[in-house]
C-alpha cells in the first residue's frame, strides 16, 4: 500500500469536487418547484382550527416525537399532542418510501421500543414498510394518535410569560397552548434539489426520492415490480445512500437506466438475513433491547465490550479502528500516532471496498468509476449486495461526471460533458438540507423569555445542556444527538434516551408543583465549555471530499465547533445521563 500515493489521489479527487458555492449549489424547494414537496401518500383532510390546551406538545412525528411521547405516557402524562407535517407518524420513514428503502443499522437496535411493543423485526436490516408500520404501532400502543395533528406545520412558537405556557400557531389556523413543548424536527427532513441550469425546463416526469411516485412507476413500496417503467428511459441524479438502495430496483424495471454520478459512495457488503423467531425468543428476555443498545454503543463508539451482539457494518467499523490503535505499544499512543493508525485501518478498508467494486462489476472502466477515493467516514458509508451488481445489466448506464456534476438539464433530458441523454423520467436522489439555518429547516423561530429568538441565542453556535435544555426557553426540550451522545451510527438511540430524560424532568416538575423548568445560564455555559473540549467528530473533516458531512468542503466557521458530542464519547454520555436522571437533583436545572 503506497500511502503517499493514496493521499495524493484522495486530494486530487477532492479538489475536482470543490466548488465556491458550497451549500448554495442546492435549490430550496419553493415557488415554481414547490410541487416537489407535495405529499403523494395521504390525502389532506380539511378540519376546523384548534385552540385547546395540552400538557405536552411535540413538533415532529418521527422517532423523536414517538419515543418522547411514549416515555411521557409511561410517566403518567396523559395528554400528549404530536404535530406533524406528514399525513401520519414516521418522519423519515413516512416520506422515504422509495423501492428498497431499508435501515442501515441493525433493526434490533435501530427500531425503537421493540421490547415495549413486543415486536420482532423480520430481518437483520428491516425494510421501510416494516419500519413505518412500527412507527404506527408505537403511536397506537401509547395512544399517541388521539390528539395528533397531521398535515399540520407549525409557523409560530412562542413562550407566553404571563400565562406560563407555549403558544403554537400552525398553517391550519390552530392557536394551541401547551405547558411543555418538544422539538424533533430532524436534521435531514427538508428535501433539496441540485441547482443545475435548466432544471425547470424538463418536460418529462420528475420527482424527489422522498416523494416516490408509484402512480407513474407502477409497483409499490413493498417491492412489487415497477412495471410501468418497462418502456421508459429513466435518469437518477445522485449516488448517495438513497440511490444505492433504489438503483437495483430501477435497474430491474426500466427500459434504460442512466445513473448520473458526481462522487461514488463506498459500498460494502450488506449481509441481510431473516430473523429466526426461535433465536429471537431465546434472546428477548426482560431488558434485552437496552442491553443490545449498550452493547452496540460500546462496540461502535468504544468503551469496552466482551462480545459484539449486533455484528453489523457499524460495529465492525468501530472495532477495526480500535484494533489497529491497540497494535500501538501503550507508550506510543499519542493523538498523532492514533490518527495515523486510524488512517491505516481506513486505507485497508477502503482498498477492500474498491476491490469489491472491481470483483463485482464486469466492465473494467465502469468498475474503476465506481471506486470511492476518500476516507470511509468522509461520506455516509453504504452497505448493499445488489447496487454494484446492477451495473452489470446492459440497460444500466453509469454516467460519471468526473466530479463535476450534471452540466445542464434540458426539456428532453440531462447533459453531461456536452452530450444529451434523452429521458422520460428524472429522479432526484439529491438528498436533504443540512447546514442551512435551523429556522429555514424548521419553518419557525422559537421565541422564548423576553422575546428572545432561538436564532439570536444560537447566532454564534448551538448552546444547550445535554443538547436538550436551552437557557431562556423554559419548558422546551430539543430531541436530537448534538451536544449529547452524538451517536451518529444509531440516531434513534440518542432520541429514545432524550425522551426518557424529558419524561423524567416533566414528571419531577409535576411532583414538585413547579410550573417552569429550565436550564440556568451558568449550567448551559458550563456544558458549552465542556463541549469545546471535545476533539470533534470522526465523520467528515475539512480535508474530506465535499458533502454534507463537511459543509460541502467549505469552512463552516467557528459556530460549527459546537456541533459535537460529549467529549468522552457516547457510552460515557449514556452512563452520565443515566446517573443524572436517577440522582433526582437534576443538576443545572431550575424548577420554579
Ligand atoms: P445525499 O446528500 O447523500 O446524496 C445526494 C447525491 O446527489 C450525492 O451523490 C451528490 O453528489 C448528488 N448530487 C448533488 N448535486 C449533484 C449534481 N449537480 N450533479 C450530480 N450529482 C449531484 O442524499 P441521500 O438521500 O442519498 O442520503 C441522505 C442521508 O440520508 C444519508 O447520508 C443518510 O444519512 C440518510 N439515509 C439513510 C439511509 C439508511 O439508513 N438506510 C438510506 C438513505 C439515506 P456528491 O456526493 O458529489 O455531493
Coordinates of C-alpha atoms in Angstrom, one line a residue, residues 2-592:
X2 CA 1.6 3.3 -1.1
X3 CA 0.1 5.7 1.5
X4 CA 1.6 8.8 -0.1
X5 CA 0.1 7.9 -3.5
X6 CA -3.3 7.3 -1.8
X7 CA -3.2 10.6 0.0
X8 CA -2.4 12.3 -3.3
X9 CA -5.2 10.5 -5.1
X10 CA -7.7 11.5 -2.4
X11 CA -6.6 15.1 -2.6
X12 CA -6.8 15.1 -6.4
X13 CA -10.4 13.7 -6.3
X14 CA -11.4 16.1 -3.6
X15 CA -10.0 19.1 -5.5
X16 CA -12.1 18.2 -8.5
X17 CA -15.3 18.5 -6.4
X18 CA -14.6 21.7 -4.6
X19 CA -16.9 24.5 -5.5
X20 CA -17.1 28.1 -4.4
X21 CA -20.8 28.0 -3.8
X22 CA -20.7 25.2 -1.2
X23 CA -24.2 24.6 0.2
X24 CA -25.6 27.3 -2.0
X25 CA -25.3 25.0 -5.0
X26 CA -28.6 23.4 -3.9
X27 CA -32.0 24.9 -4.5
X28 CA -34.6 25.5 -1.8
X29 CA -37.8 23.8 -2.9
X30 CA -40.3 26.7 -3.2
X31 CA -42.2 28.7 -5.7
X32 CA -42.3 27.0 -9.1
X33 CA -40.6 23.9 -7.6
X34 CA -43.0 23.6 -4.6
X35 CA -44.8 20.7 -6.2
X36 CA -41.8 18.5 -5.4
X37 CA -42.8 18.7 -1.7
X38 CA -46.4 17.6 -2.1
X39 CA -47.4 14.5 -0.1
X40 CA -48.2 11.7 -2.6
X41 CA -49.2 9.2 0.1
X42 CA -52.1 10.6 2.2
X43 CA -54.9 12.9 1.1
X44 CA -55.1 16.1 3.1
X45 CA -58.3 16.2 5.2
X46 CA -59.9 19.5 6.0
X47 CA -60.5 20.2 9.7
X48 CA -61.6 23.1 11.9
X49 CA -58.7 25.1 13.6
X50 CA -58.0 24.0 17.2
X51 CA -57.5 26.3 20.2
X52 CA -57.2 23.8 23.1
X53 CA -54.5 23.2 25.7
X54 CA -52.4 20.2 26.4
X55 CA -49.7 19.4 28.9
X56 CA -47.1 18.5 26.3
X57 CA -47.0 19.3 22.6
X58 CA -44.3 17.8 20.4
X59 CA -43.3 19.1 17.0
X60 CA -42.5 16.3 14.7
X61 CA -44.0 12.8 14.5
X62 CA -40.8 10.8 13.7
X63 CA -38.8 8.7 16.1
X64 CA -38.1 11.7 18.3
X65 CA -41.7 12.5 18.9
X66 CA -42.8 8.9 19.2
X67 CA -40.1 8.0 21.7
X68 CA -40.7 11.1 23.8
X69 CA -44.4 10.7 23.6
X70 CA -44.1 7.0 24.7
X71 CA -41.9 7.9 27.7
X72 CA -44.2 10.8 28.7
X73 CA -47.2 8.4 28.7
X74 CA -45.3 5.9 30.8
X75 CA -44.5 8.8 33.2
X76 CA -48.2 9.5 33.6
X77 CA -48.7 12.5 31.2
X78 CA -52.0 11.6 29.6
X79 CA -52.4 14.5 27.2
X80 CA -49.5 14.5 24.7
X81 CA -50.1 16.1 21.3
X82 CA -47.8 15.4 18.3
X83 CA -47.9 17.9 15.5
X84 CA -46.6 16.5 12.2
X85 CA -46.3 17.9 8.7
X86 CA -46.8 14.5 7.1
X87 CA -50.0 12.6 6.9
X88 CA -49.1 10.0 9.6
X89 CA -46.4 9.2 12.1
X90 CA -43.0 8.0 10.8
X91 CA -41.0 11.1 9.9
X92 CA -38.1 9.9 7.6
X93 CA -39.9 6.6 7.2
X94 CA -43.2 8.3 6.3
X95 CA -41.6 10.2 3.5
X96 CA -38.9 7.8 2.2
X97 CA -40.9 5.1 0.5
X98 CA -38.6 4.6 -2.4
X99 CA -38.2 1.0 -3.5
X100 CA -35.6 -0.8 -1.4
X101 CA -35.6 1.7 1.5
X102 CA -34.1 -0.2 4.4
X103 CA -32.3 0.6 7.7
X104 CA -28.5 0.6 7.6
X105 CA -28.0 -0.1 11.3
X106 CA -29.3 -3.5 12.5
X107 CA -33.0 -3.5 13.2
X108 CA -32.6 -4.9 16.7
X109 CA -31.0 -1.6 17.9
X110 CA -32.3 0.8 15.2
X111 CA -36.0 0.2 15.7
X112 CA -37.0 1.9 18.9
X113 CA -39.2 0.4 21.7
X114 CA -39.2 -3.1 20.3
X115 CA -39.4 -4.6 23.7
X116 CA -42.2 -2.3 24.9
X117 CA -44.3 -3.0 21.8
X118 CA -43.5 -6.7 21.6
X119 CA -42.3 -6.6 18.0
X120 CA -39.7 -8.9 16.5
X121 CA -38.0 -7.4 13.4
X122 CA -38.4 -9.7 10.4
X123 CA -34.9 -9.1 9.1
X124 CA -31.5 -8.1 10.3
X125 CA -32.0 -4.8 8.3
X126 CA -35.7 -4.2 8.1
X127 CA -37.3 -2.6 5.1
X128 CA -39.2 0.7 5.0
X129 CA -42.8 -0.6 5.2
X130 CA -42.0 -2.6 8.4
X131 CA -40.3 0.4 10.0
X132 CA -43.2 2.7 9.1
X133 CA -45.7 0.1 10.4
X134 CA -43.6 0.0 13.6
X135 CA -43.9 3.8 14.0
X136 CA -47.7 3.4 13.7
X137 CA -47.5 0.5 16.2
X138 CA -45.8 2.8 18.7
X139 CA -48.4 5.5 18.0
X140 CA -51.3 3.1 18.7
X141 CA -49.6 1.3 21.6
X142 CA -49.1 4.6 23.5
X143 CA -52.4 6.3 22.4
X144 CA -50.5 9.0 20.6
X145 CA -53.0 9.1 17.7
X146 CA -55.7 10.5 20.0
X147 CA -54.5 14.1 20.0
X148 CA -52.2 14.0 17.0
X149 CA -52.5 16.7 14.3
X150 CA -51.2 15.5 10.9
X151 CA -50.6 17.6 7.7
X152 CA -50.0 20.5 10.1
X153 CA -47.0 22.7 10.0
X154 CA -46.0 24.9 12.9
X155 CA -45.4 28.5 11.8
X156 CA -45.0 30.3 15.1
X157 CA -44.0 29.1 18.5
X158 CA -43.6 31.5 21.4
X159 CA -43.4 31.5 25.2
X160 CA -46.2 33.3 26.9
X161 CA -44.6 34.6 30.1
X162 CA -48.0 35.8 31.6
X163 CA -49.8 32.5 31.2
X164 CA -46.7 30.4 31.6
X165 CA -47.3 28.3 28.5
X166 CA -46.2 27.9 24.9
X167 CA -48.5 29.3 22.1
X168 CA -48.3 27.3 18.9
X169 CA -49.7 28.7 15.6
X170 CA -49.9 26.5 12.5
X171 CA -50.7 26.6 8.8
X172 CA -54.2 25.1 9.6
X173 CA -55.2 28.2 11.6
X174 CA -54.6 26.5 15.0
X175 CA -53.7 28.6 18.1
X176 CA -52.9 25.9 20.6
X177 CA -51.3 26.1 24.0
X178 CA -49.1 23.7 25.9
X179 CA -47.3 23.6 29.3
X180 CA -44.3 22.0 27.7
X181 CA -43.0 21.5 24.2
X182 CA -40.6 19.2 22.5
X183 CA -38.8 19.7 19.2
X184 CA -38.0 16.7 17.0
X185 CA -37.8 18.4 13.6
X186 CA -34.9 16.2 12.5
X187 CA -31.6 17.2 10.8
X188 CA -32.5 15.7 7.3
X189 CA -36.1 16.3 6.6
X190 CA -36.2 19.1 4.0
X191 CA -35.6 17.7 0.5
X192 CA -33.2 19.7 -1.7
X193 CA -32.7 19.8 -5.4
X194 CA -29.4 20.4 -7.2
X195 CA -29.0 23.9 -8.7
X196 CA -28.5 22.6 -12.2
X197 CA -29.1 25.1 -15.0
X198 CA -32.4 24.3 -16.8
X199 CA -33.9 22.3 -14.0
X200 CA -37.3 24.0 -14.6
X201 CA -37.3 23.2 -18.3
X202 CA -37.5 19.4 -18.1
X203 CA -40.7 18.3 -19.8
X204 CA -40.7 14.7 -18.8
X205 CA -41.9 13.4 -15.4
X206 CA -39.7 14.1 -12.4
X207 CA -39.8 13.7 -8.6
X208 CA -37.6 13.6 -5.5
X209 CA -36.9 10.2 -3.9
X210 CA -38.6 11.2 -0.7
X211 CA -41.9 11.7 -2.7
X212 CA -41.8 8.5 -4.8
X213 CA -44.5 8.5 -7.5
X214 CA -45.7 4.9 -7.7
X215 CA -48.6 6.1 -9.8
X216 CA -46.0 6.8 -12.5
X217 CA -43.6 4.0 -11.9
X218 CA -46.0 1.2 -11.1
X219 CA -45.1 -1.3 -8.3
X220 CA -45.3 -0.4 -4.7
X221 CA -43.1 0.2 -1.6
X222 CA -43.5 -3.5 -0.6
X223 CA -41.3 -4.5 -3.6
X224 CA -43.9 -5.2 -6.4
X225 CA -42.1 -4.6 -9.7
X226 CA -42.4 -1.1 -11.3
X227 CA -44.0 -2.4 -14.4
X228 CA -44.8 1.0 -15.9
X229 CA -41.1 1.7 -16.4
X230 CA -40.6 -1.2 -18.8
X231 CA -40.7 1.2 -21.8
X232 CA -39.2 4.2 -20.1
X233 CA -35.7 5.9 -20.2
X234 CA -35.1 6.9 -16.6
X235 CA -32.4 9.0 -15.1
X236 CA -31.4 9.3 -11.5
X237 CA -29.2 12.2 -10.2
X238 CA -27.2 11.3 -7.1
X239 CA -25.4 8.2 -5.8
X240 CA -25.7 8.6 -2.0
X241 CA -27.3 6.2 0.5
X242 CA -30.7 6.6 -1.1
X243 CA -29.7 5.9 -4.7
X244 CA -27.6 2.9 -3.5
X245 CA -30.8 1.4 -2.2
X246 CA -33.2 2.2 -5.1
X247 CA -31.0 1.8 -8.1
X248 CA -31.1 -2.0 -8.1
X249 CA -35.0 -1.8 -8.2
X250 CA -34.9 0.8 -11.0
X251 CA -32.3 -1.3 -12.9
X252 CA -34.7 -4.3 -12.8
X253 CA -37.6 -2.3 -14.1
X254 CA -36.5 0.4 -16.6
X255 CA -36.0 0.0 -20.3
X256 CA -32.9 2.1 -19.9
X257 CA -31.5 3.5 -16.6
X258 CA -28.9 6.3 -16.5
X259 CA -27.2 6.9 -13.2
X260 CA -25.6 10.3 -13.1
X261 CA -22.7 10.2 -10.7
X262 CA -20.6 13.1 -9.2
X263 CA -19.0 11.1 -6.3
X264 CA -19.2 7.4 -5.9
X265 CA -20.4 6.0 -2.5
X266 CA -18.3 3.4 -0.7
X267 CA -20.5 0.3 -0.9
X268 CA -19.5 -2.5 1.5
X269 CA -21.3 -5.9 1.9
X270 CA -24.7 -5.9 3.5
X271 CA -25.4 -9.5 4.5
X272 CA -29.1 -9.1 5.3
X273 CA -31.0 -12.2 6.6
X274 CA -34.3 -13.0 8.1
X275 CA -34.5 -13.1 11.9
X276 CA -35.2 -16.6 13.3
X277 CA -38.2 -16.4 15.7
X278 CA -36.7 -19.3 17.8
X279 CA -33.4 -17.4 18.2
X280 CA -35.3 -14.2 19.0
X281 CA -37.4 -15.9 21.6
X282 CA -34.2 -17.0 23.4
X283 CA -32.5 -13.6 23.5
X284 CA -35.6 -11.5 24.1
X285 CA -35.6 -11.7 27.9
X286 CA -36.5 -8.7 30.1
X287 CA -34.3 -5.7 29.3
X288 CA -32.9 -7.2 26.1
X289 CA -33.1 -4.1 23.9
X290 CA -31.4 -1.9 26.4
X291 CA -28.6 -4.5 26.7
X292 CA -28.3 -4.6 22.9
X293 CA -28.2 -0.8 22.7
X294 CA -25.5 -0.6 25.3
X295 CA -23.5 -3.3 23.6
X296 CA -23.8 -1.7 20.2
X297 CA -22.6 1.7 21.5
X298 CA -19.6 0.0 23.3
X299 CA -18.6 -1.8 20.2
X300 CA -19.3 1.0 17.8
X301 CA -18.2 4.1 19.6
X302 CA -15.8 2.4 22.1
X303 CA -15.8 1.8 25.8
X304 CA -15.2 -1.9 26.2
X305 CA -17.4 -4.9 25.4
X306 CA -16.5 -8.6 25.6
X307 CA -18.9 -9.6 22.8
X308 CA -20.5 -8.0 19.8
X309 CA -24.1 -8.9 19.9
X310 CA -25.2 -6.8 17.0
X311 CA -22.4 -7.5 14.4
X312 CA -23.4 -5.1 11.7
X313 CA -21.3 -2.9 9.4
X314 CA -21.0 -0.1 12.1
X315 CA -19.7 -2.3 15.0
X316 CA -17.3 -3.9 12.6
X317 CA -16.1 -0.4 11.5
X318 CA -15.6 0.7 15.1
X319 CA -13.8 -2.5 16.2
X320 CA -11.5 -2.4 13.2
X321 CA -10.2 1.1 14.0
X322 CA -9.7 0.3 17.7
X323 CA -7.9 -3.0 17.0
X324 CA -5.5 -1.1 14.8
X325 CA -4.9 1.5 17.5
X326 CA -4.3 -1.3 20.0
X327 CA -1.4 -2.6 17.9
X328 CA 0.5 0.5 19.0
X329 CA 2.5 0.0 22.2
X330 CA 0.8 1.8 25.0
X331 CA 3.6 4.5 25.4
X332 CA 3.2 5.3 21.7
X333 CA -0.5 6.1 21.8
X334 CA -0.3 9.8 21.2
X335 CA -3.1 11.6 19.3
X336 CA -0.9 11.8 16.2
X337 CA 0.0 8.2 16.2
X338 CA -3.6 7.2 16.9
X339 CA -4.7 9.3 13.9
X340 CA -2.1 7.5 11.7
X341 CA -3.3 4.1 12.9
X342 CA -6.8 5.2 12.1
X343 CA -5.7 6.2 8.7
X344 CA -4.0 2.9 8.1
X345 CA -7.1 1.0 9.1
X346 CA -9.1 3.2 6.8
X347 CA -6.8 2.8 3.8
X348 CA -7.1 -1.0 4.2
X349 CA -10.8 -1.0 4.5
X350 CA -11.3 1.4 1.5
X351 CA -8.9 -0.6 -0.6
X352 CA -11.0 -3.7 0.2
X353 CA -14.2 -1.8 -0.8
X354 CA -12.6 -0.6 -4.0
X355 CA -11.5 -4.2 -4.8
X356 CA -15.1 -5.3 -4.1
X357 CA -16.3 -3.0 -6.9
X358 CA -13.7 -4.4 -9.2
X359 CA -14.7 -8.0 -8.3
X360 CA -18.4 -7.4 -8.8
X361 CA -18.7 -5.1 -11.8
X362 CA -17.7 -6.9 -15.0
X363 CA -16.9 -3.8 -17.2
X364 CA -13.5 -2.7 -16.1
X365 CA -14.0 1.0 -16.9
X366 CA -17.3 1.1 -15.0
X367 CA -15.8 -0.6 -12.0
X368 CA -13.0 2.0 -11.9
X369 CA -15.5 4.8 -11.9
X370 CA -17.4 3.2 -9.0
X371 CA -14.4 3.3 -6.7
X372 CA -14.5 5.8 -3.9
X373 CA -11.3 7.7 -3.2
X374 CA -11.7 9.2 0.3
X375 CA -11.8 8.0 3.9
X376 CA -14.8 5.8 4.7
X377 CA -16.3 8.4 7.1
X378 CA -15.9 11.3 4.7
X379 CA -19.3 10.4 3.3
X380 CA -22.1 8.2 4.6
X381 CA -20.8 4.6 4.4
X382 CA -23.2 2.4 2.4
X383 CA -23.8 -1.4 2.6
X384 CA -25.6 -3.2 -0.3
X385 CA -25.5 -6.5 -2.0
X386 CA -27.2 -5.5 -5.3
X387 CA -26.1 -2.0 -6.1
X388 CA -22.8 -2.7 -7.8
X389 CA -24.3 -5.7 -9.4
X390 CA -27.0 -3.5 -11.0
X391 CA -24.3 -2.1 -13.3
X392 CA -23.8 -5.5 -14.9
X393 CA -27.2 -5.2 -16.7
X394 CA -26.8 -3.9 -20.2
X395 CA -29.7 -1.5 -19.7
X396 CA -28.0 0.3 -16.7
X397 CA -25.6 3.0 -17.7
X398 CA -23.2 4.8 -15.3
X399 CA -22.8 8.4 -16.5
X400 CA -19.8 9.5 -14.4
X401 CA -19.3 13.3 -14.4
X402 CA -15.7 13.1 -13.1
X403 CA -16.6 15.1 -10.0
X404 CA -18.2 18.0 -12.0
X405 CA -21.8 17.0 -11.7
X406 CA -24.5 17.3 -14.3
X407 CA -23.9 20.1 -16.7
X408 CA -27.4 21.1 -17.7
X409 CA -31.0 19.9 -17.8
X410 CA -33.0 20.4 -21.0
X411 CA -36.6 19.9 -22.0
X412 CA -35.7 16.5 -23.2
X413 CA -33.1 15.2 -20.7
X414 CA -29.8 15.6 -19.0
X415 CA -26.5 16.9 -20.4
X416 CA -23.1 15.7 -19.3
X417 CA -19.8 16.6 -21.0
X418 CA -21.7 18.1 -23.9
X419 CA -23.8 15.0 -24.6
X420 CA -27.6 15.0 -24.0
X421 CA -29.2 11.9 -22.6
X422 CA -32.9 11.9 -23.6
X423 CA -35.2 10.8 -20.7
X424 CA -38.9 10.1 -20.0
X425 CA -38.4 10.4 -16.2
X426 CA -35.8 12.1 -14.0
X427 CA -35.5 11.1 -10.3
X428 CA -33.6 13.4 -7.9
X429 CA -31.7 11.4 -5.2
X430 CA -30.2 14.7 -4.3
X431 CA -30.6 14.5 -0.5
X432 CA -31.8 16.8 2.2
X433 CA -30.9 20.2 3.6
X434 CA -28.1 20.1 6.1
X435 CA -26.2 23.1 7.3
X436 CA -28.9 25.6 6.3
X437 CA -30.3 27.8 9.1
X438 CA -32.3 26.0 11.8
X439 CA -35.2 28.4 11.2
X440 CA -35.3 27.7 7.5
X441 CA -35.4 24.0 8.1
X442 CA -37.9 24.1 11.0
X443 CA -40.1 26.7 9.3
X444 CA -40.3 28.8 12.5
X445 CA -38.1 30.5 15.0
X446 CA -38.6 29.7 18.7
X447 CA -39.4 32.8 20.7
X448 CA -38.6 32.4 24.4
X449 CA -38.5 34.5 27.5
X450 CA -38.3 38.3 27.0
X451 CA -39.0 37.9 23.3
X452 CA -35.6 36.4 22.6
X453 CA -35.4 34.3 19.4
X454 CA -33.6 31.0 19.2
X455 CA -31.7 32.2 16.1
X456 CA -30.3 35.0 18.3
X457 CA -29.4 32.7 21.1
X458 CA -27.6 30.3 18.7
X459 CA -26.1 33.1 16.5
X460 CA -22.6 32.0 17.5
X461 CA -23.4 28.3 17.5
X462 CA -25.6 25.9 19.4
X463 CA -25.9 26.4 23.1
X464 CA -27.6 23.8 25.4
X465 CA -27.2 21.4 28.3
X466 CA -27.3 17.8 27.1
X467 CA -28.5 19.0 23.7
X468 CA -31.9 19.2 25.3
X469 CA -32.3 22.2 27.5
X470 CA -31.7 25.8 26.2
X471 CA -31.4 28.8 28.6
X472 CA -34.2 31.3 28.2
X473 CA -36.6 28.7 26.6
X474 CA -38.3 27.3 29.7
X475 CA -40.4 24.1 29.4
X476 CA -38.9 23.4 26.0
X477 CA -36.9 20.4 25.1
X478 CA -34.8 19.5 22.0
X479 CA -34.6 15.9 20.9
X480 CA -31.5 15.3 18.6
X481 CA -28.0 13.9 19.0
X482 CA -25.7 17.1 19.0
X483 CA -24.2 18.1 22.4
X484 CA -25.4 14.8 23.8
X485 CA -24.3 11.3 23.0
X486 CA -23.9 12.3 19.3
X487 CA -24.1 8.7 18.3
X488 CA -24.5 9.1 14.6
X489 CA -24.3 5.4 13.8
X490 CA -27.6 4.8 15.6
X491 CA -29.5 8.0 15.7
X492 CA -32.7 6.5 17.3
X493 CA -30.8 5.6 20.4
X494 CA -30.0 9.3 21.1
X495 CA -33.7 10.1 20.7
X496 CA -35.2 7.4 22.9
X497 CA -32.7 8.3 25.6
X498 CA -33.5 12.0 25.4
X499 CA -37.2 11.1 25.5
X500 CA -36.6 9.4 28.9
X501 CA -34.7 12.4 30.2
X502 CA -37.5 14.7 29.2
X503 CA -40.2 12.5 30.7
X504 CA -38.2 12.2 33.9
X505 CA -37.8 16.1 34.1
X506 CA -41.5 16.7 33.4
X507 CA -42.6 14.2 36.0
X508 CA -40.3 15.8 38.5
X509 CA -41.7 19.3 37.7
X510 CA -45.2 18.0 38.3
X511 CA -44.2 16.3 41.5
X512 CA -42.7 19.4 42.8
X513 CA -45.6 21.6 41.7
X514 CA -43.2 23.6 39.6
X515 CA -44.7 25.4 36.6
X516 CA -41.5 26.2 35.0
X517 CA -38.3 24.2 34.5
X518 CA -35.3 25.4 32.6
X519 CA -31.5 25.4 32.5
X520 CA -29.6 28.1 34.2
X521 CA -27.3 30.4 32.2
X522 CA -24.3 29.1 34.2
X523 CA -25.2 25.4 33.7
X524 CA -25.7 26.0 29.9
X525 CA -22.4 27.8 29.8
X526 CA -20.5 25.1 31.7
X527 CA -21.9 22.5 29.3
X528 CA -20.9 24.5 26.2
X529 CA -17.3 24.8 27.7
X530 CA -17.3 21.1 28.2
X531 CA -18.3 20.6 24.6
X532 CA -15.4 22.7 23.5
X533 CA -13.0 20.2 25.0
X534 CA -14.3 17.5 22.6
X535 CA -11.9 16.5 19.9
X536 CA -14.7 16.6 17.4
X537 CA -16.3 14.1 15.1
X538 CA -14.7 11.2 13.2
X539 CA -17.1 11.7 10.3
X540 CA -16.3 14.3 7.7
X541 CA -13.4 16.7 8.2
X542 CA -12.0 19.7 6.3
X543 CA -9.7 17.5 4.2
X544 CA -12.6 15.2 3.1
X545 CA -14.2 15.2 -0.3
X546 CA -17.1 17.6 -0.2
X547 CA -20.5 16.5 1.1
X548 CA -23.0 17.4 3.8
X549 CA -20.7 15.8 6.5
X550 CA -18.2 18.7 6.0
X551 CA -20.3 21.6 4.8
X552 CA -19.6 20.8 1.2
X553 CA -15.8 21.3 1.9
X554 CA -16.2 24.9 3.0
X555 CA -15.0 26.2 6.3
X556 CA -18.2 26.2 8.4
X557 CA -16.9 28.9 10.7
X558 CA -16.4 28.8 14.5
X559 CA -20.1 28.1 15.2
X560 CA -19.6 24.5 13.9
X561 CA -17.1 23.9 16.7
X562 CA -20.1 23.3 18.9
X563 CA -21.7 20.6 16.7
X564 CA -20.0 17.9 18.8
X565 CA -20.9 15.4 21.4
X566 CA -19.8 14.5 25.0
X567 CA -16.0 14.6 25.0
X568 CA -15.6 11.1 26.5
X569 CA -17.9 9.5 23.9
X570 CA -21.3 8.1 23.5
X571 CA -21.0 5.3 26.0
X572 CA -19.8 7.7 28.7
X573 CA -22.6 10.1 27.9
X574 CA -25.3 7.5 28.4
X575 CA -23.7 6.4 31.7
X576 CA -23.5 10.1 32.8
X577 CA -27.1 11.0 31.9
X578 CA -28.5 7.8 33.5
X579 CA -26.9 8.9 36.8
X580 CA -28.1 12.5 36.3
X581 CA -31.7 11.3 35.8
X582 CA -31.5 8.9 38.7
X583 CA -29.9 11.4 41.1
X584 CA -33.2 13.3 41.3
X585 CA -31.3 16.6 41.8
X586 CA -31.3 17.5 38.1
X587 CA -28.1 19.5 38.4
X588 CA -28.2 22.6 36.3
X589 CA -32.0 22.8 36.0
X590 CA -34.1 25.4 37.9
X591 CA -37.6 24.5 38.9
X592 CA -39.8 27.5 39.6

